[in-house]
Tab-separated table of C-alpha atoms in Angstrom:
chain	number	residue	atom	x	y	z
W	1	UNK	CA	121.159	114.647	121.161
W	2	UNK	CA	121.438	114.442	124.908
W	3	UNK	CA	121.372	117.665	126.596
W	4	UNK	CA	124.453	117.677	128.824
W	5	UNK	CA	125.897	113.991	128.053
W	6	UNK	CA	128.267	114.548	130.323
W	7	UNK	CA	126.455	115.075	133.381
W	8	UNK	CA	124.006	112.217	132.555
W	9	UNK	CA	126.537	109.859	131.507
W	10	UNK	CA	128.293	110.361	135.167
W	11	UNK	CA	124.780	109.794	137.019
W	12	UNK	CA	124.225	106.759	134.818
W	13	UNK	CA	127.929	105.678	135.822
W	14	UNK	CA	127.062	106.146	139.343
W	15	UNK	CA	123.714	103.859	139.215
W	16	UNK	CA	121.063	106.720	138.580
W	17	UNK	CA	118.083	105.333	136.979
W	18	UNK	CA	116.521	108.158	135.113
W	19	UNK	CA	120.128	109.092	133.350
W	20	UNK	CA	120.254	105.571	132.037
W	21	UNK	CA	116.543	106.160	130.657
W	22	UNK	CA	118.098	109.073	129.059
W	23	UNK	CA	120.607	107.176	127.763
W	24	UNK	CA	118.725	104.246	126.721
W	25	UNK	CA	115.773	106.249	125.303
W	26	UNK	CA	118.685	108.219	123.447
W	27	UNK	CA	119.866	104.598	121.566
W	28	UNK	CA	117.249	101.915	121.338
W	29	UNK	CA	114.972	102.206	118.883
W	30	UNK	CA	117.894	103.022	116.425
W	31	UNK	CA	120.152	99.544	117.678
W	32	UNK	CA	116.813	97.905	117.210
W	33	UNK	CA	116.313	99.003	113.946
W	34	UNK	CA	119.754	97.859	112.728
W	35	UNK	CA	119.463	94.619	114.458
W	36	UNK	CA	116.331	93.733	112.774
W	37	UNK	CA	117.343	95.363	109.663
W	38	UNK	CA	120.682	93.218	109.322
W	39	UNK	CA	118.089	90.103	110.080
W	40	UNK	CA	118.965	89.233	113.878
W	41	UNK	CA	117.064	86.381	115.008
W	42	UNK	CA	116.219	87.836	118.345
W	43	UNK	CA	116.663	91.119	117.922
W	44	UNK	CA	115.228	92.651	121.374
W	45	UNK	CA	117.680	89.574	123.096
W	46	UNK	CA	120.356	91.299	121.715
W	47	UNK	CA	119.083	94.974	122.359
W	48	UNK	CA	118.926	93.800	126.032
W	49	UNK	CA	122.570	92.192	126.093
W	50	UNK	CA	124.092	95.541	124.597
W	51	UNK	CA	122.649	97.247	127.069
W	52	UNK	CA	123.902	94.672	130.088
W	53	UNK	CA	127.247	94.997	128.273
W	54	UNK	CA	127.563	98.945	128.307
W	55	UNK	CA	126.152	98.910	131.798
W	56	UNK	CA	129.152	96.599	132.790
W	57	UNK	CA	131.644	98.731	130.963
W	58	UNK	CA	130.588	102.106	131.352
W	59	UNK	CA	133.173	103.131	133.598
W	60	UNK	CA	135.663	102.373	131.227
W	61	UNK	CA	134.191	104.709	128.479
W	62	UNK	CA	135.593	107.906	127.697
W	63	UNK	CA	134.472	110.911	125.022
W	64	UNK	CA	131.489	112.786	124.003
W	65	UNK	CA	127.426	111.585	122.904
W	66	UNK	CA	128.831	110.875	119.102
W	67	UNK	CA	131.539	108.608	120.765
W	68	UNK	CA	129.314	106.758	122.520
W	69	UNK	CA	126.952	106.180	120.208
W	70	UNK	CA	129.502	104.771	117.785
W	71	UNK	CA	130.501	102.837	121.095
W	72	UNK	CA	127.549	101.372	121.400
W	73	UNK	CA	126.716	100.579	117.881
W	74	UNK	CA	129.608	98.568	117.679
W	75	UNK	CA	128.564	96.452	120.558
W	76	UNK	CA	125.419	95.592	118.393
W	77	UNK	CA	127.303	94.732	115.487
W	78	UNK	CA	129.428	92.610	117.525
W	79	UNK	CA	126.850	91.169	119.093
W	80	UNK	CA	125.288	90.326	115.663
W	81	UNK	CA	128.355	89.072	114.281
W	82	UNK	CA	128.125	86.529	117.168
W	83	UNK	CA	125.321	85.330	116.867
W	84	UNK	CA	125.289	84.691	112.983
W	85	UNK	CA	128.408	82.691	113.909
W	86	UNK	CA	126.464	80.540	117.096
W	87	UNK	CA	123.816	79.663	114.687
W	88	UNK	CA	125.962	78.832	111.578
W	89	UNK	CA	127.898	76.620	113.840
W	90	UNK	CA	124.309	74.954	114.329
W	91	UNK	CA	123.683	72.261	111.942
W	92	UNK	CA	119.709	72.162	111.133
W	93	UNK	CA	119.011	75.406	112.411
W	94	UNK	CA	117.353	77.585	109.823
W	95	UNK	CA	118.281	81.794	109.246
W	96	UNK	CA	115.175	83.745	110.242
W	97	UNK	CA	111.903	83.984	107.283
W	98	UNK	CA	112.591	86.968	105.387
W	99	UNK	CA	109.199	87.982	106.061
W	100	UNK	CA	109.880	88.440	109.846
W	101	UNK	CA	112.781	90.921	109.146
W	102	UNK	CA	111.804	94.444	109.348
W	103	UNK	CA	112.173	97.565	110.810
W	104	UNK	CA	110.852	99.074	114.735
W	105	UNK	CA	108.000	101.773	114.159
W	106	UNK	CA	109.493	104.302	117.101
W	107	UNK	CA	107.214	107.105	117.406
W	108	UNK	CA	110.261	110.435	118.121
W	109	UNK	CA	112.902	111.865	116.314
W	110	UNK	CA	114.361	112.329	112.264
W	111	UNK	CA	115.414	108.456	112.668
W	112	UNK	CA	112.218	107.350	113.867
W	113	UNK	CA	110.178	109.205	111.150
W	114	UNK	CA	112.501	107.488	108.178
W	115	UNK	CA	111.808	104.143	109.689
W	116	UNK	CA	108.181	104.669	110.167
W	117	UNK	CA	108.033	105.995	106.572
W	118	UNK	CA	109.945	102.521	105.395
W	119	UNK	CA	106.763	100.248	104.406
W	120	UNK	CA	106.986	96.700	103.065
W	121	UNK	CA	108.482	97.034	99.765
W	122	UNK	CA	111.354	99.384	101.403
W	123	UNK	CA	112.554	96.767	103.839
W	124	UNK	CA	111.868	94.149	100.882
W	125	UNK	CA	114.565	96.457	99.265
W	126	UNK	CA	117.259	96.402	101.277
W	127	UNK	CA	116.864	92.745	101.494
W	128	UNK	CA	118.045	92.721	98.051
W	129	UNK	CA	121.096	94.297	99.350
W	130	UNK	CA	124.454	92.671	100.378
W	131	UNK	CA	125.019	91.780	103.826
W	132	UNK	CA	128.243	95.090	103.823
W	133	UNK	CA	125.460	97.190	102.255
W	134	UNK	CA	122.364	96.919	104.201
W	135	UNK	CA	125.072	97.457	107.366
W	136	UNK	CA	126.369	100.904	105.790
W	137	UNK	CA	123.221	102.182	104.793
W	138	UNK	CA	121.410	101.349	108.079
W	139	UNK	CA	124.294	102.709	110.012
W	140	UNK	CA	124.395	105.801	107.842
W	141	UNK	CA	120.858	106.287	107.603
W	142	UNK	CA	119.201	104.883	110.301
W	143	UNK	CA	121.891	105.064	112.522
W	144	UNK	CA	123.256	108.598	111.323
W	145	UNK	CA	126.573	108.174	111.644
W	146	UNK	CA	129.097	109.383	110.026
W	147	UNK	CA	131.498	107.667	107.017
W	148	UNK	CA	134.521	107.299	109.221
W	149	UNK	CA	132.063	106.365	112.320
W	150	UNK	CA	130.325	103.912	109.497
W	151	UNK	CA	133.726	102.226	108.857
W	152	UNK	CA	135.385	102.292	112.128
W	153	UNK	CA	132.800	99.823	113.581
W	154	UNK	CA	132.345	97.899	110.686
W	155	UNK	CA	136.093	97.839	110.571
W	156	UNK	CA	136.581	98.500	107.174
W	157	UNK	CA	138.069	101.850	105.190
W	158	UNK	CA	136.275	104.986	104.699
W	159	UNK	CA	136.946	104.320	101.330
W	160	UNK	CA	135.516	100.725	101.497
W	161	UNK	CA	132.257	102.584	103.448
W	162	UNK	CA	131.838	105.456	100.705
W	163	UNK	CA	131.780	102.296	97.534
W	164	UNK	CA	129.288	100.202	99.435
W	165	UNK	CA	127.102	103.117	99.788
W	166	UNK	CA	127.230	103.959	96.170
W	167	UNK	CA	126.533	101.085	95.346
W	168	UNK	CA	123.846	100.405	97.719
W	169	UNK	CA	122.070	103.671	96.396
W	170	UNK	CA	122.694	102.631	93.574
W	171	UNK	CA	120.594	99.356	93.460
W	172	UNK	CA	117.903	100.842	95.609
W	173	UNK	CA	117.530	103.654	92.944
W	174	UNK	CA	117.324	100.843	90.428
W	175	UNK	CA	115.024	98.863	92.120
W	176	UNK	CA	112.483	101.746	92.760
W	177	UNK	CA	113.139	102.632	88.311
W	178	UNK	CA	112.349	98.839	88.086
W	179	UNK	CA	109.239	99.299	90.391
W	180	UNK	CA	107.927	102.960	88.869
């Protein structure tokens, strides 16, 4: 949590450059995280144009640190979205080696300690996920949003959000029986 969004989101508005550490510091290892845990091919590229993006349209945000958050997670979805459908438009071009998608190690917070606990054979896990699963369970997880955050930027239903994460559970309980 930020300690007085508020007041730092209004310096950041107005061009200060520690609030937009704050902020910053406050979002990117977890954006990274689900960038390179949905498999983005340039994963920092598009950590960098979310960030350009909510710099150019800060002003027109409005609501608390969970709101913005969810605001800017969407803006990395979107911006994943977009370039899955760049490079599919691509004849010849090739989807990144599974072996070069994985998780940020982010020394900090709760988030930052699951992800750092997440060796090899947990990211080779949720590679056995669906595409709608590994996004929910990130964004839950990872992420920490809530259900209704979960679904609203992934623009499905709460309902929708709660079945892929059974299910997703699910199969990662499974997998680790299977492994044990």
């Amino acid at each position: 949590m930020i300690p007085h969004f508020s007041t730092v989101l209004e310096a950041a508005r107005s061009g200060d450059e520690a609030a937009w550490a704050v902020l910053y510091d406050s979002l990117a290892a977890q954006m990274l995280g689900y960038l390179r845990g949905r498999g983005a091919r340039d994963p920092e590229g598009l950590l960098g144009d979310c960030f350009l993006q909510i710099a150019a349209n800060l002003h027109r945000f409005e609501g608390e640190e969970s709101g913005f958050r969810s605001w800017a997670f969407t803006m990395a979805h979107n911006r994943l979205t977009d370039e899955r459908r760049r490079y599919a438009r691509r004849p010849g071009e090739t989807p990144l080696p599974e072996s070069e998608v994985g998780l940020p190690h982010a020394p900090g917070g709760t988030e930052d300690q699951v992800v750092a606990a997440m060796d090899g054979s947990a990211v080779e896990m949720l590679r056995e996920l669906t595409d709608d699963q590994r996004a929910v369970i990130l964004l839950r997880i990872l992420g920490g949003f809530s259900t209704a955050e979960t679904a609203q930027m992934l623009d499905k239903s709460e309902g929708a959000v709660r079945v892929l994460q059974h299910r997703a559970l699910q199969s990662l309980k499974e997998s680790v029986d299977t492994d044990a």
